[in-house]
Amino acid sequence: MRALVIGEALIDIVTRDGRVVGEHVGGSPLNVAVGLGLLGRSVDLLTYIADDARGRRIIDHLDRAGVGLVRDSVRAARTPTAIATLDEKGSAHYEFDIEWQLTGTAEVRPPLVVHTGSIATVLEPGCRAAAALVDTYRTSATVTFDPNARPRIIDDTNTARARIERMIEKADVVKASEEDLRFLDPDRSVEQIARTWLDSGPSIVAVTLGARGAAAWCAAGPVRVPAFHVQVVDTVGAGDAFMSGLIDALWSRGLLGAEQRRALAAIGTETLTDVVRTAVLSSALTVSKPGADLPDRETRDAAMESAILG
């Protein structure tokens, strides 16, 4: 009953108005793993960091969240970094210094859910190993995927898009942002892209819409959930909080694991609405704080009760 997350871990160096305002542990897959750990889920992270000051900071961060670090994750020459520049609305734009490598099979028991995405699924040479690991673990696990497209690290756009499309076909649950969709398929609407993805294999396709909340599609039909009204500090980690909230909500409903693939495919719109609402709330709580400060279960449950009671 564990999750396995495969992907990058790094240090976000956050700048605003030309000055550094903070350094935070980050990386989209790491944030998803930490989000699940804070929600009380058992989770392991397979990544590629160094035994340096920043790498040790990442390890301490994972320990505090209850996330296990898969053996052989500490092999890099230096721990990756990202310059996260905040605009006037608190939205982050990234420049990366990252190397991504994986070898072999992660030494973990077959997981209930395996999540990957972002840089890990497009950057050579590690993206090939990440795809192979998803194939390996799909026999036991629900596969969740967030393309979290990073155009600035992509040299060959067509190759990156093809890799993302192949991962979507393998996935049971796909989450993307409007920005992802504009990069991946600029000539079609959000709904057109989501329905095409749904037809290619996934049981759920969810799209985050910023201040407008989120939408999702399943075989039973589409759902729409408005955003919770909060004061936005910055958007770092918002999509990752949504993803961890989405996985957690499906987990709570017994819809994860390869044996539940048919049940997940048969999810109804009422259940999907509840699942997406939980994910939207997780994201709202994160954007109300600086950096990728994802909520724990007590915080999120209290906020949900408050929202329900009005």
PDB file of C-alpha atoms in Angstrom:
ATOM      1  CA  MET A   1       0.000   0.000   0.000  1.00  0.00           C
ATOM      2  CA  ARG A   2       2.749   2.452  -0.987  1.00  0.00           C
ATOM      3  CA  ALA A   3       3.108   5.036  -3.712  1.00  0.00           C
ATOM      4  CA  LEU A   4       6.227   5.347  -5.862  1.00  0.00           C
ATOM      5  CA  VAL A   5       7.076   8.726  -7.366  1.00  0.00           C
ATOM      6  CA  ILE A   6       9.700   8.922 -10.112  1.00  0.00           C
ATOM      7  CA  GLY A   7      11.216  12.269 -11.009  1.00  0.00           C
ATOM      8  CA  GLU A   8      13.370  15.261 -10.292  1.00  0.00           C
ATOM      9  CA  ALA A   9      14.170  16.831  -6.945  1.00  0.00           C
ATOM     10  CA  LEU A  10      15.881  20.209  -6.858  1.00  0.00           C
ATOM     11  CA  ILE A  11      16.273  23.522  -5.078  1.00  0.00           C
ATOM     12  CA  ASP A  12      14.076  26.405  -6.277  1.00  0.00           C
ATOM     13  CA  ILE A  13      15.956  29.710  -6.019  1.00  0.00           C
ATOM     14  CA  VAL A  14      13.053  32.164  -5.952  1.00  0.00           C
ATOM     15  CA  THR A  15      13.556  35.707  -7.273  1.00  0.00           C
ATOM     16  CA  ARG A  16      11.232  38.696  -7.412  1.00  0.00           C
ATOM     17  CA  ASP A  17      12.089  42.117  -8.856  1.00  0.00           C
ATOM     18  CA  GLY A  18      15.645  40.986  -9.547  1.00  0.00           C
ATOM     19  CA  ARG A  19      16.515  39.770  -6.050  1.00  0.00           C
ATOM     20  CA  VAL A  20      16.549  36.375  -4.359  1.00  0.00           C
ATOM     21  CA  VAL A  21      13.681  36.129  -1.885  1.00  0.00           C
ATOM     22  CA  GLY A  22      14.194  32.526  -0.815  1.00  0.00           C
ATOM     23  CA  GLU A  23      15.387  29.013  -1.579  1.00  0.00           C
ATOM     24  CA  HIS A  24      12.948  26.138  -1.319  1.00  0.00           C
ATOM     25  CA  VAL A  25      13.125  22.395  -1.882  1.00  0.00           C
ATOM     26  CA  GLY A  26      11.218  21.685  -5.076  1.00  0.00           C
ATOM     27  CA  GLY A  27      10.803  19.719  -8.240  1.00  0.00           C
ATOM     28  CA  SER A  28       7.323  18.729  -9.359  1.00  0.00           C
ATOM     29  CA  PRO A  29       7.600  14.978  -8.622  1.00  0.00           C
ATOM     30  CA  LEU A  30       9.254  15.643  -5.258  1.00  0.00           C
ATOM     31  CA  ASN A  31       6.417  18.003  -4.347  1.00  0.00           C
ATOM     32  CA  VAL A  32       3.848  15.336  -5.197  1.00  0.00           C
ATOM     33  CA  ALA A  33       5.685  12.801  -3.022  1.00  0.00           C
ATOM     34  CA  VAL A  34       5.914  15.282  -0.138  1.00  0.00           C
ATOM     35  CA  GLY A  35       2.245  16.182  -0.549  1.00  0.00           C
ATOM     36  CA  LEU A  36       1.272  12.521  -0.225  1.00  0.00           C
ATOM     37  CA  GLY A  37       3.590  12.066   2.745  1.00  0.00           C
ATOM     38  CA  LEU A  38       2.065  15.052   4.544  1.00  0.00           C
ATOM     39  CA  LEU A  39      -1.362  13.543   3.935  1.00  0.00           C
ATOM     40  CA  GLY A  40      -0.222  10.414   5.771  1.00  0.00           C
ATOM     41  CA  ARG A  41       0.363   8.198   2.735  1.00  0.00           C
ATOM     42  CA  SER A  42       3.315   5.804   2.503  1.00  0.00           C
ATOM     43  CA  VAL A  43       5.439   6.958  -0.404  1.00  0.00           C
ATOM     44  CA  ASP A  44       8.910   6.481  -1.904  1.00  0.00           C
ATOM     45  CA  LEU A  45      10.756   8.875  -4.233  1.00  0.00           C
ATOM     46  CA  LEU A  46      13.208   7.761  -6.915  1.00  0.00           C
ATOM     47  CA  THR A  47      15.260  10.758  -8.005  1.00  0.00           C
ATOM     48  CA  TYR A  48      18.791  11.958  -8.880  1.00  0.00           C
ATOM     49  CA  ILE A  49      20.560  14.289  -6.452  1.00  0.00           C
ATOM     50  CA  ALA A  50      24.064  14.762  -5.030  1.00  0.00           C
ATOM     51  CA  ASP A  51      25.599  14.289  -1.619  1.00  0.00           C
ATOM     52  CA  ASP A  52      26.117  18.037  -1.223  1.00  0.00           C
ATOM     53  CA  ALA A  53      24.583  20.745   0.966  1.00  0.00           C
ATOM     54  CA  ARG A  54      21.541  21.164  -1.235  1.00  0.00           C
ATOM     55  CA  GLY A  55      21.103  17.425  -1.617  1.00  0.00           C
ATOM     56  CA  ARG A  56      21.205  16.939   2.139  1.00  0.00           C
ATOM     57  CA  ARG A  57      18.617  19.689   2.507  1.00  0.00           C
ATOM     58  CA  ILE A  58      16.350  17.743   0.147  1.00  0.00           C
ATOM     59  CA  ILE A  59      16.879  14.537   2.135  1.00  0.00           C
ATOM     60  CA  ASP A  60      15.976  16.311   5.387  1.00  0.00           C
ATOM     61  CA  HIS A  61      12.864  17.744   3.737  1.00  0.00           C
ATOM     62  CA  LEU A  62      11.773  14.269   2.619  1.00  0.00           C
ATOM     63  CA  ASP A  63      12.432  12.844   6.084  1.00  0.00           C
ATOM     64  CA  ARG A  64      10.226  15.471   7.723  1.00  0.00           C
ATOM     65  CA  ALA A  65       7.383  14.624   5.337  1.00  0.00           C
ATOM     66  CA  GLY A  66       7.765  10.871   5.925  1.00  0.00           C
ATOM     67  CA  VAL A  67       8.893  10.189   2.350  1.00  0.00           C
ATOM     68  CA  GLY A  68      11.308   7.334   1.708  1.00  0.00           C
ATOM     69  CA  LEU A  69      14.256   7.988  -0.632  1.00  0.00           C
ATOM     70  CA  VAL A  70      14.865   5.052  -2.960  1.00  0.00           C
ATOM     71  CA  ARG A  71      18.335   3.572  -2.851  1.00  0.00           C
ATOM     72  CA  ASP A  72      20.756   4.897  -5.506  1.00  0.00           C
ATOM     73  CA  SER A  73      18.937   8.258  -5.737  1.00  0.00           C
ATOM     74  CA  VAL A  74      22.056  10.054  -4.415  1.00  0.00           C
ATOM     75  CA  ARG A  75      24.481   9.648  -7.332  1.00  0.00           C
ATOM     76  CA  ALA A  76      24.599  13.012  -9.112  1.00  0.00           C
ATOM     77  CA  ALA A  77      27.683  15.239  -9.309  1.00  0.00           C
ATOM     78  CA  ARG A  78      25.622  18.216  -8.074  1.00  0.00           C
ATOM     79  CA  THR A  79      22.067  18.714  -6.910  1.00  0.00           C
ATOM     80  CA  PRO A  80      19.857  20.355  -9.566  1.00  0.00           C
ATOM     81  CA  THR A  81      18.562  23.901  -9.164  1.00  0.00           C
ATOM     82  CA  ALA A  82      15.922  26.091 -10.762  1.00  0.00           C
ATOM     83  CA  ILE A  83      15.696  29.873 -10.842  1.00  0.00           C
ATOM     84  CA  ALA A  84      12.015  30.596 -10.191  1.00  0.00           C
ATOM     85  CA  THR A  85      11.210  34.192 -11.193  1.00  0.00           C
ATOM     86  CA  LEU A  86       7.937  35.534  -9.810  1.00  0.00           C
ATOM     87  CA  ASP A  87       5.906  38.048 -11.808  1.00  0.00           C
ATOM     88  CA  GLU A  88       3.570  40.689 -10.372  1.00  0.00           C
ATOM     89  CA  LYS A  89       0.790  38.103  -9.927  1.00  0.00           C
ATOM     90  CA  GLY A  90       3.027  35.611  -8.112  1.00  0.00           C
ATOM     91  CA  SER A  91       3.261  33.234 -11.090  1.00  0.00           C
ATOM     92  CA  ALA A  92       6.638  31.515 -11.402  1.00  0.00           C
ATOM     93  CA  HIS A  93       8.762  31.176 -14.549  1.00  0.00           C
ATOM     94  CA  TYR A  94      11.687  28.731 -14.393  1.00  0.00           C
ATOM     95  CA  GLU A  95      15.256  28.371 -15.656  1.00  0.00           C
ATOM     96  CA  PHE A  96      16.808  24.961 -14.864  1.00  0.00           C
ATOM     97  CA  ASP A  97      20.292  23.644 -14.154  1.00  0.00           C
ATOM     98  CA  ILE A  98      19.623  19.913 -14.095  1.00  0.00           C
ATOM     99  CA  GLU A  99      21.020  16.555 -15.125  1.00  0.00           C
ATOM    100  CA  TRP A 100      18.610  13.599 -15.100  1.00  0.00           C
ATOM    101  CA  GLN A 101      19.747   9.973 -15.031  1.00  0.00           C
ATOM    102  CA  LEU A 102      18.256   6.685 -13.837  1.00  0.00           C
ATOM    103  CA  THR A 103      19.562   3.134 -14.054  1.00  0.00           C
ATOM    104  CA  GLY A 104      18.002  -0.226 -13.338  1.00  0.00           C
ATOM    105  CA  THR A 105      14.826  -0.937 -11.399  1.00  0.00           C
ATOM    106  CA  ALA A 106      13.918   0.800  -8.160  1.00  0.00           C
ATOM    107  CA  GLU A 107      14.372  -1.543  -5.204  1.00  0.00           C
ATOM    108  CA  VAL A 108      10.848  -1.196  -3.841  1.00  0.00           C
ATOM    109  CA  ARG A 109       7.911  -3.538  -3.463  1.00  0.00           C
ATOM    110  CA  PRO A 110       5.275  -3.319  -6.213  1.00  0.00           C
ATOM    111  CA  PRO A 111       3.482  -0.012  -5.521  1.00  0.00           C
ATOM    112  CA  LEU A 112      -0.240   0.711  -5.411  1.00  0.00           C
ATOM    113  CA  VAL A 113       0.248   3.856  -7.489  1.00  0.00           C
ATOM    114  CA  VAL A 114       3.201   5.116  -9.497  1.00  0.00           C
ATOM    115  CA  HIS A 115       3.429   8.802 -10.374  1.00  0.00           C
ATOM    116  CA  THR A 116       5.786  10.561 -12.759  1.00  0.00           C
ATOM    117  CA  GLY A 117       5.933  13.642 -14.922  1.00  0.00           C
ATOM    118  CA  SER A 118       7.639  16.928 -15.693  1.00  0.00           C
ATOM    119  CA  ILE A 119      11.340  16.948 -16.624  1.00  0.00           C
ATOM    120  CA  ALA A 120      11.770  13.270 -15.727  1.00  0.00           C
ATOM    121  CA  THR A 121       9.708  12.126 -18.702  1.00  0.00           C
ATOM    122  CA  VAL A 122      11.322  14.242 -21.442  1.00  0.00           C
ATOM    123  CA  LEU A 123      14.984  14.878 -20.525  1.00  0.00           C
ATOM    124  CA  GLU A 124      17.633  12.453 -21.796  1.00  0.00           C
ATOM    125  CA  PRO A 125      18.956  10.051 -20.736  1.00  0.00           C
ATOM    126  CA  GLY A 126      16.778   9.398 -17.684  1.00  0.00           C
ATOM    127  CA  CYS A 127      13.445   9.769 -19.461  1.00  0.00           C
ATOM    128  CA  ARG A 128      13.880   6.385 -21.165  1.00  0.00           C
ATOM    129  CA  ALA A 129      14.456   4.624 -17.845  1.00  0.00           C
ATOM    130  CA  ALA A 130      11.482   6.448 -16.302  1.00  0.00           C
ATOM    131  CA  ALA A 131       9.221   5.196 -19.104  1.00  0.00           C
ATOM    132  CA  ALA A 132      10.527   1.645 -18.679  1.00  0.00           C
ATOM    133  CA  LEU A 133       9.850   1.760 -14.936  1.00  0.00           C
ATOM    134  CA  VAL A 134       6.271   2.854 -15.551  1.00  0.00           C
ATOM    135  CA  ASP A 135       5.847  -0.166 -17.847  1.00  0.00           C
ATOM    136  CA  THR A 136       7.271  -2.420 -15.128  1.00  0.00           C
ATOM    137  CA  TYR A 137       5.050  -1.164 -12.320  1.00  0.00           C
ATOM    138  CA  ARG A 138       1.844  -0.754 -14.311  1.00  0.00           C
ATOM    139  CA  THR A 139       1.095  -4.444 -13.677  1.00  0.00           C
ATOM    140  CA  SER A 140       0.463  -3.649 -10.004  1.00  0.00           C
ATOM    141  CA  ALA A 141      -0.193   0.064  -9.936  1.00  0.00           C
ATOM    142  CA  THR A 142      -2.413   2.843 -11.085  1.00  0.00           C
ATOM    143  CA  VAL A 143      -0.273   5.174 -13.220  1.00  0.00           C
ATOM    144  CA  THR A 144      -0.667   8.923 -12.708  1.00  0.00           C
ATOM    145  CA  PHE A 145       1.056  11.469 -14.929  1.00  0.00           C
ATOM    146  CA  ASP A 146       1.523  15.240 -15.008  1.00  0.00           C
ATOM    147  CA  PRO A 147       3.363  16.477 -18.123  1.00  0.00           C
ATOM    148  CA  ASN A 148       4.124  19.806 -16.383  1.00  0.00           C
ATOM    149  CA  ALA A 149       5.808  20.921 -19.609  1.00  0.00           C
ATOM    150  CA  ARG A 150       9.060  22.875 -19.300  1.00  0.00           C
ATOM    151  CA  PRO A 151       9.745  24.291 -22.799  1.00  0.00           C
ATOM    152  CA  ARG A 152      13.018  25.921 -21.731  1.00  0.00           C
ATOM    153  CA  ILE A 153      14.737  22.547 -21.247  1.00  0.00           C
ATOM    154  CA  ILE A 154      13.331  21.002 -24.434  1.00  0.00           C
ATOM    155  CA  ASP A 155      15.627  20.986 -27.466  1.00  0.00           C
ATOM    156  CA  ASP A 156      13.377  18.917 -29.750  1.00  0.00           C
ATOM    157  CA  THR A 157       9.728  19.871 -29.277  1.00  0.00           C
ATOM    158  CA  ASN A 158       8.343  17.123 -31.508  1.00  0.00           C
ATOM    159  CA  THR A 159      10.260  14.407 -29.654  1.00  0.00           C
ATOM    160  CA  ALA A 160       9.129  15.771 -26.292  1.00  0.00           C
ATOM    161  CA  ARG A 161       5.506  15.889 -27.411  1.00  0.00           C
ATOM    162  CA  ALA A 162       5.725  12.311 -28.693  1.00  0.00           C
ATOM    163  CA  ARG A 163       7.142  11.114 -25.355  1.00  0.00           C
ATOM    164  CA  ILE A 164       4.382  12.887 -23.462  1.00  0.00           C
ATOM    165  CA  GLU A 165       1.727  11.384 -25.720  1.00  0.00           C
ATOM    166  CA  ARG A 166       3.105   7.867 -25.142  1.00  0.00           C
ATOM    167  CA  MET A 167       3.045   8.421 -21.374  1.00  0.00           C
ATOM    168  CA  ILE A 168      -0.550   9.648 -21.562  1.00  0.00           C
ATOM    169  CA  GLU A 169      -1.495   6.408 -23.322  1.00  0.00           C
ATOM    170  CA  LYS A 170       0.033   4.400 -20.439  1.00  0.00           C
ATOM    171  CA  ALA A 171      -1.530   6.494 -17.680  1.00  0.00           C
ATOM    172  CA  ASP A 172      -4.775   5.906 -15.802  1.00  0.00           C
ATOM    173  CA  VAL A 173      -4.962   9.484 -14.500  1.00  0.00           C
ATOM    174  CA  VAL A 174      -3.543  12.530 -16.276  1.00  0.00           C
ATOM    175  CA  LYS A 175      -3.395  16.050 -14.845  1.00  0.00           C
ATOM    176  CA  ALA A 176      -2.270  19.065 -16.858  1.00  0.00           C
ATOM    177  CA  SER A 177      -2.488  22.841 -16.738  1.00  0.00           C
ATOM    178  CA  GLU A 178      -3.855  25.186 -19.391  1.00  0.00           C
ATOM    179  CA  GLU A 179      -0.248  26.270 -20.027  1.00  0.00           C
ATOM    180  CA  ASP A 180       0.715  22.644 -20.702  1.00  0.00           C
ATOM    181  CA  LEU A 181      -2.075  22.320 -23.237  1.00  0.00           C
ATOM    182  CA  ARG A 182      -1.125  25.534 -25.060  1.00  0.00           C
ATOM    183  CA  PHE A 183       2.404  24.189 -25.458  1.00  0.00           C
ATOM    184  CA  LEU A 184       1.430  20.639 -26.406  1.00  0.00           C
ATOM    185  CA  ASP A 185      -1.466  21.403 -28.778  1.00  0.00           C
ATOM    186  CA  PRO A 186      -1.918  25.160 -29.357  1.00  0.00           C
ATOM    187  CA  ASP A 187      -4.529  24.815 -32.104  1.00  0.00           C
ATOM    188  CA  ARG A 188      -7.261  23.051 -30.114  1.00  0.00           C
ATOM    189  CA  SER A 189      -9.418  23.864 -27.108  1.00  0.00           C
ATOM    190  CA  VAL A 190      -8.934  22.477 -23.618  1.00  0.00           C
ATOM    191  CA  GLU A 191     -11.983  20.260 -23.992  1.00  0.00           C
ATOM    192  CA  GLN A 192     -10.906  18.926 -27.402  1.00  0.00           C
ATOM    193  CA  ILE A 193      -7.478  17.974 -26.071  1.00  0.00           C
ATOM    194  CA  ALA A 194      -8.862  16.437 -22.877  1.00  0.00           C
ATOM    195  CA  ARG A 195     -11.348  14.286 -24.777  1.00  0.00           C
ATOM    196  CA  THR A 196      -8.654  13.123 -27.204  1.00  0.00           C
ATOM    197  CA  TRP A 197      -6.431  12.146 -24.278  1.00  0.00           C
ATOM    198  CA  LEU A 198      -9.327  10.362 -22.587  1.00  0.00           C
ATOM    199  CA  ASP A 199      -9.946   8.336 -25.729  1.00  0.00           C
ATOM    200  CA  SER A 200      -6.265   7.302 -25.856  1.00  0.00           C
ATOM    201  CA  GLY A 201      -6.292   5.379 -22.557  1.00  0.00           C
ATOM    202  CA  PRO A 202      -6.670   7.300 -19.277  1.00  0.00           C
ATOM    203  CA  SER A 203      -9.759   6.942 -17.094  1.00  0.00           C
ATOM    204  CA  ILE A 204      -9.499  10.543 -15.848  1.00  0.00           C
ATOM    205  CA  VAL A 205      -8.089  13.683 -17.446  1.00  0.00           C
ATOM    206  CA  ALA A 206      -7.988  16.738 -15.169  1.00  0.00           C
ATOM    207  CA  VAL A 207      -7.003  20.258 -16.214  1.00  0.00           C
ATOM    208  CA  THR A 208      -6.181  23.049 -13.768  1.00  0.00           C
ATOM    209  CA  LEU A 209      -7.549  26.449 -14.760  1.00  0.00           C
ATOM    210  CA  GLY A 210      -5.830  28.782 -12.318  1.00  0.00           C
ATOM    211  CA  ALA A 211      -8.234  31.221 -10.674  1.00  0.00           C
ATOM    212  CA  ARG A 212     -11.128  29.486 -12.455  1.00  0.00           C
ATOM    213  CA  GLY A 213     -10.615  26.189 -10.606  1.00  0.00           C
ATOM    214  CA  ALA A 214     -10.354  22.926 -12.541  1.00  0.00           C
ATOM    215  CA  ALA A 215     -12.184  20.692 -14.973  1.00  0.00           C
ATOM    216  CA  ALA A 216     -12.030  16.933 -15.450  1.00  0.00           C
ATOM    217  CA  TRP A 217     -13.315  14.346 -17.858  1.00  0.00           C
ATOM    218  CA  CYS A 218     -14.160  10.662 -17.443  1.00  0.00           C
ATOM    219  CA  ALA A 219     -16.238   8.180 -19.431  1.00  0.00           C
ATOM    220  CA  ALA A 220     -19.368   9.298 -17.548  1.00  0.00           C
ATOM    221  CA  GLY A 221     -18.886  12.915 -18.604  1.00  0.00           C
ATOM    222  CA  PRO A 222     -17.190  16.222 -17.692  1.00  0.00           C
ATOM    223  CA  VAL A 223     -17.131  17.996 -14.319  1.00  0.00           C
ATOM    224  CA  ARG A 224     -16.168  21.524 -13.316  1.00  0.00           C
ATOM    225  CA  VAL A 225     -15.076  22.746  -9.866  1.00  0.00           C
ATOM    226  CA  PRO A 226     -14.612  26.463  -9.087  1.00  0.00           C
ATOM    227  CA  ALA A 227     -11.569  27.757  -7.257  1.00  0.00           C
ATOM    228  CA  PHE A 228     -11.581  28.467  -3.536  1.00  0.00           C
ATOM    229  CA  HIS A 229     -11.071  32.183  -2.867  1.00  0.00           C
ATOM    230  CA  VAL A 230      -7.703  32.797  -1.183  1.00  0.00           C
ATOM    231  CA  GLN A 231      -5.044  35.504  -1.192  1.00  0.00           C
ATOM    232  CA  VAL A 232      -2.386  34.267  -3.622  1.00  0.00           C
ATOM    233  CA  VAL A 233       1.198  34.669  -2.378  1.00  0.00           C
ATOM    234  CA  ASP A 234       2.746  32.702  -5.243  1.00  0.00           C
ATOM    235  CA  THR A 235       1.843  29.721  -7.412  1.00  0.00           C
ATOM    236  CA  VAL A 236       4.935  27.594  -6.693  1.00  0.00           C
ATOM    237  CA  GLY A 237       3.785  24.004  -6.130  1.00  0.00           C
ATOM    238  CA  ALA A 238       0.119  24.695  -6.921  1.00  0.00           C
ATOM    239  CA  GLY A 239      -0.192  22.038  -9.602  1.00  0.00           C
ATOM    240  CA  ASP A 240       1.732  19.517  -7.518  1.00  0.00           C
ATOM    241  CA  ALA A 241      -0.602  20.087  -4.567  1.00  0.00           C
ATOM    242  CA  PHE A 242      -3.517  19.476  -6.924  1.00  0.00           C
ATOM    243  CA  MET A 243      -1.907  16.234  -8.121  1.00  0.00           C
ATOM    244  CA  SER A 244      -1.196  14.894  -4.637  1.00  0.00           C
ATOM    245  CA  GLY A 245      -4.714  15.848  -3.557  1.00  0.00           C
ATOM    246  CA  LEU A 246      -6.156  14.047  -6.569  1.00  0.00           C
ATOM    247  CA  ILE A 247      -4.188  10.861  -5.869  1.00  0.00           C
ATOM    248  CA  ASP A 248      -5.074  10.974  -2.176  1.00  0.00           C
ATOM    249  CA  ALA A 249      -8.791  11.394  -2.875  1.00  0.00           C
ATOM    250  CA  LEU A 250      -8.818   8.427  -5.259  1.00  0.00           C
ATOM    251  CA  TRP A 251      -6.843   6.423  -2.694  1.00  0.00           C
ATOM    252  CA  SER A 252      -9.439   7.198  -0.007  1.00  0.00           C
ATOM    253  CA  ARG A 253     -12.148   5.836  -2.287  1.00  0.00           C
ATOM    254  CA  GLY A 254     -10.342   2.537  -2.938  1.00  0.00           C
ATOM    255  CA  LEU A 255      -9.827   3.295  -6.636  1.00  0.00           C
ATOM    256  CA  LEU A 256      -6.062   2.779  -6.887  1.00  0.00           C
ATOM    257  CA  GLY A 257      -4.105  -0.309  -7.913  1.00  0.00           C
ATOM    258  CA  ALA A 258      -4.185  -2.385 -11.074  1.00  0.00           C
ATOM    259  CA  GLU A 259      -6.989  -4.543  -9.658  1.00  0.00           C
ATOM    260  CA  GLN A 260      -9.182  -1.428  -9.442  1.00  0.00           C
ATOM    261  CA  ARG A 261      -8.536  -0.276 -13.018  1.00  0.00           C
ATOM    262  CA  ARG A 262     -12.078  -1.177 -14.142  1.00  0.00           C
ATOM    263  CA  ALA A 263     -13.608   0.544 -11.124  1.00  0.00           C
ATOM    264  CA  LEU A 264     -11.566   3.669 -11.835  1.00  0.00           C
ATOM    265  CA  ALA A 265     -12.693   3.621 -15.467  1.00  0.00           C
ATOM    266  CA  ALA A 266     -16.310   3.461 -14.256  1.00  0.00           C
ATOM    267  CA  ILE A 267     -16.011   6.474 -11.920  1.00  0.00           C
ATOM    268  CA  GLY A 268     -19.141   8.632 -11.912  1.00  0.00           C
ATOM    269  CA  THR A 269     -19.327  12.388 -12.260  1.00  0.00           C
ATOM    270  CA  GLU A 270     -20.485  12.915  -8.665  1.00  0.00           C
ATOM    271  CA  THR A 271     -17.493  11.042  -7.259  1.00  0.00           C
ATOM    272  CA  LEU A 272     -15.139  12.736  -9.702  1.00  0.00           C
ATOM    273  CA  THR A 273     -16.464  16.149  -8.654  1.00  0.00           C
ATOM    274  CA  ASP A 274     -15.700  15.363  -5.009  1.00  0.00           C
ATOM    275  CA  VAL A 275     -12.218  14.122  -5.934  1.00  0.00           C
ATOM    276  CA  VAL A 276     -11.426  17.233  -7.970  1.00  0.00           C
ATOM    277  CA  ARG A 277     -12.795  19.530  -5.243  1.00  0.00           C
ATOM    278  CA  THR A 278     -10.332  17.974  -2.791  1.00  0.00           C
ATOM    279  CA  ALA A 279      -7.507  18.573  -5.264  1.00  0.00           C
ATOM    280  CA  VAL A 280      -8.548  22.194  -5.870  1.00  0.00           C
ATOM    281  CA  LEU A 281      -8.598  22.848  -2.117  1.00  0.00           C
ATOM    282  CA  SER A 282      -5.095  21.383  -1.721  1.00  0.00           C
ATOM    283  CA  SER A 283      -3.901  23.767  -4.437  1.00  0.00           C
ATOM    284  CA  ALA A 284      -5.642  26.777  -2.861  1.00  0.00           C
ATOM    285  CA  LEU A 285      -4.006  26.144   0.498  1.00  0.00           C
ATOM    286  CA  THR A 286      -0.601  25.981  -1.194  1.00  0.00           C
ATOM    287  CA  VAL A 287      -0.842  29.229  -3.167  1.00  0.00           C
ATOM    288  CA  SER A 288      -1.767  31.077   0.019  1.00  0.00           C
ATOM    289  CA  LYS A 289       1.779  30.468   1.347  1.00  0.00           C
ATOM    290  CA  PRO A 290       5.238  31.164  -0.117  1.00  0.00           C
ATOM    291  CA  GLY A 291       6.988  28.309  -1.895  1.00  0.00           C
ATOM    292  CA  ALA A 292       5.730  24.764  -2.290  1.00  0.00           C
ATOM    293  CA  ASP A 293       4.234  24.540   1.215  1.00  0.00           C
ATOM    294  CA  LEU A 294       1.702  21.738   0.716  1.00  0.00           C
ATOM    295  CA  PRO A 295      -0.982  21.037   3.347  1.00  0.00           C
ATOM    296  CA  ASP A 296      -1.041  18.158   5.793  1.00  0.00           C
ATOM    297  CA  ARG A 297      -4.251  16.178   6.318  1.00  0.00           C
ATOM    298  CA  GLU A 298      -5.350  18.018   9.446  1.00  0.00           C
ATOM    299  CA  THR A 299      -5.003  21.398   7.749  1.00  0.00           C
ATOM    300  CA  ARG A 300      -6.774  20.318   4.596  1.00  0.00           C
ATOM    301  CA  ASP A 301      -9.613  18.500   6.379  1.00  0.00           C
ATOM    302  CA  ALA A 302     -10.229  21.528   8.602  1.00  0.00           C
ATOM    303  CA  ALA A 303     -10.317  23.799   5.549  1.00  0.00           C
ATOM    304  CA  MET A 304     -12.695  21.432   3.770  1.00  0.00           C
ATOM    305  CA  GLU A 305     -15.060  21.359   6.751  1.00  0.00           C
ATOM    306  CA  SER A 306     -14.941  25.139   6.953  1.00  0.00           C
ATOM    307  CA  ALA A 307     -15.707  25.421   3.225  1.00  0.00           C
ATOM    308  CA  ILE A 308     -18.628  23.006   3.490  1.00  0.00           C
ATOM    309  CA  LEU A 309     -20.100  24.752   6.524  1.00  0.00           C
ATOM    310  CA  GLY A 310     -19.622  28.102   4.815  1.00  0.00           C
TER     311      GLY A 310
END
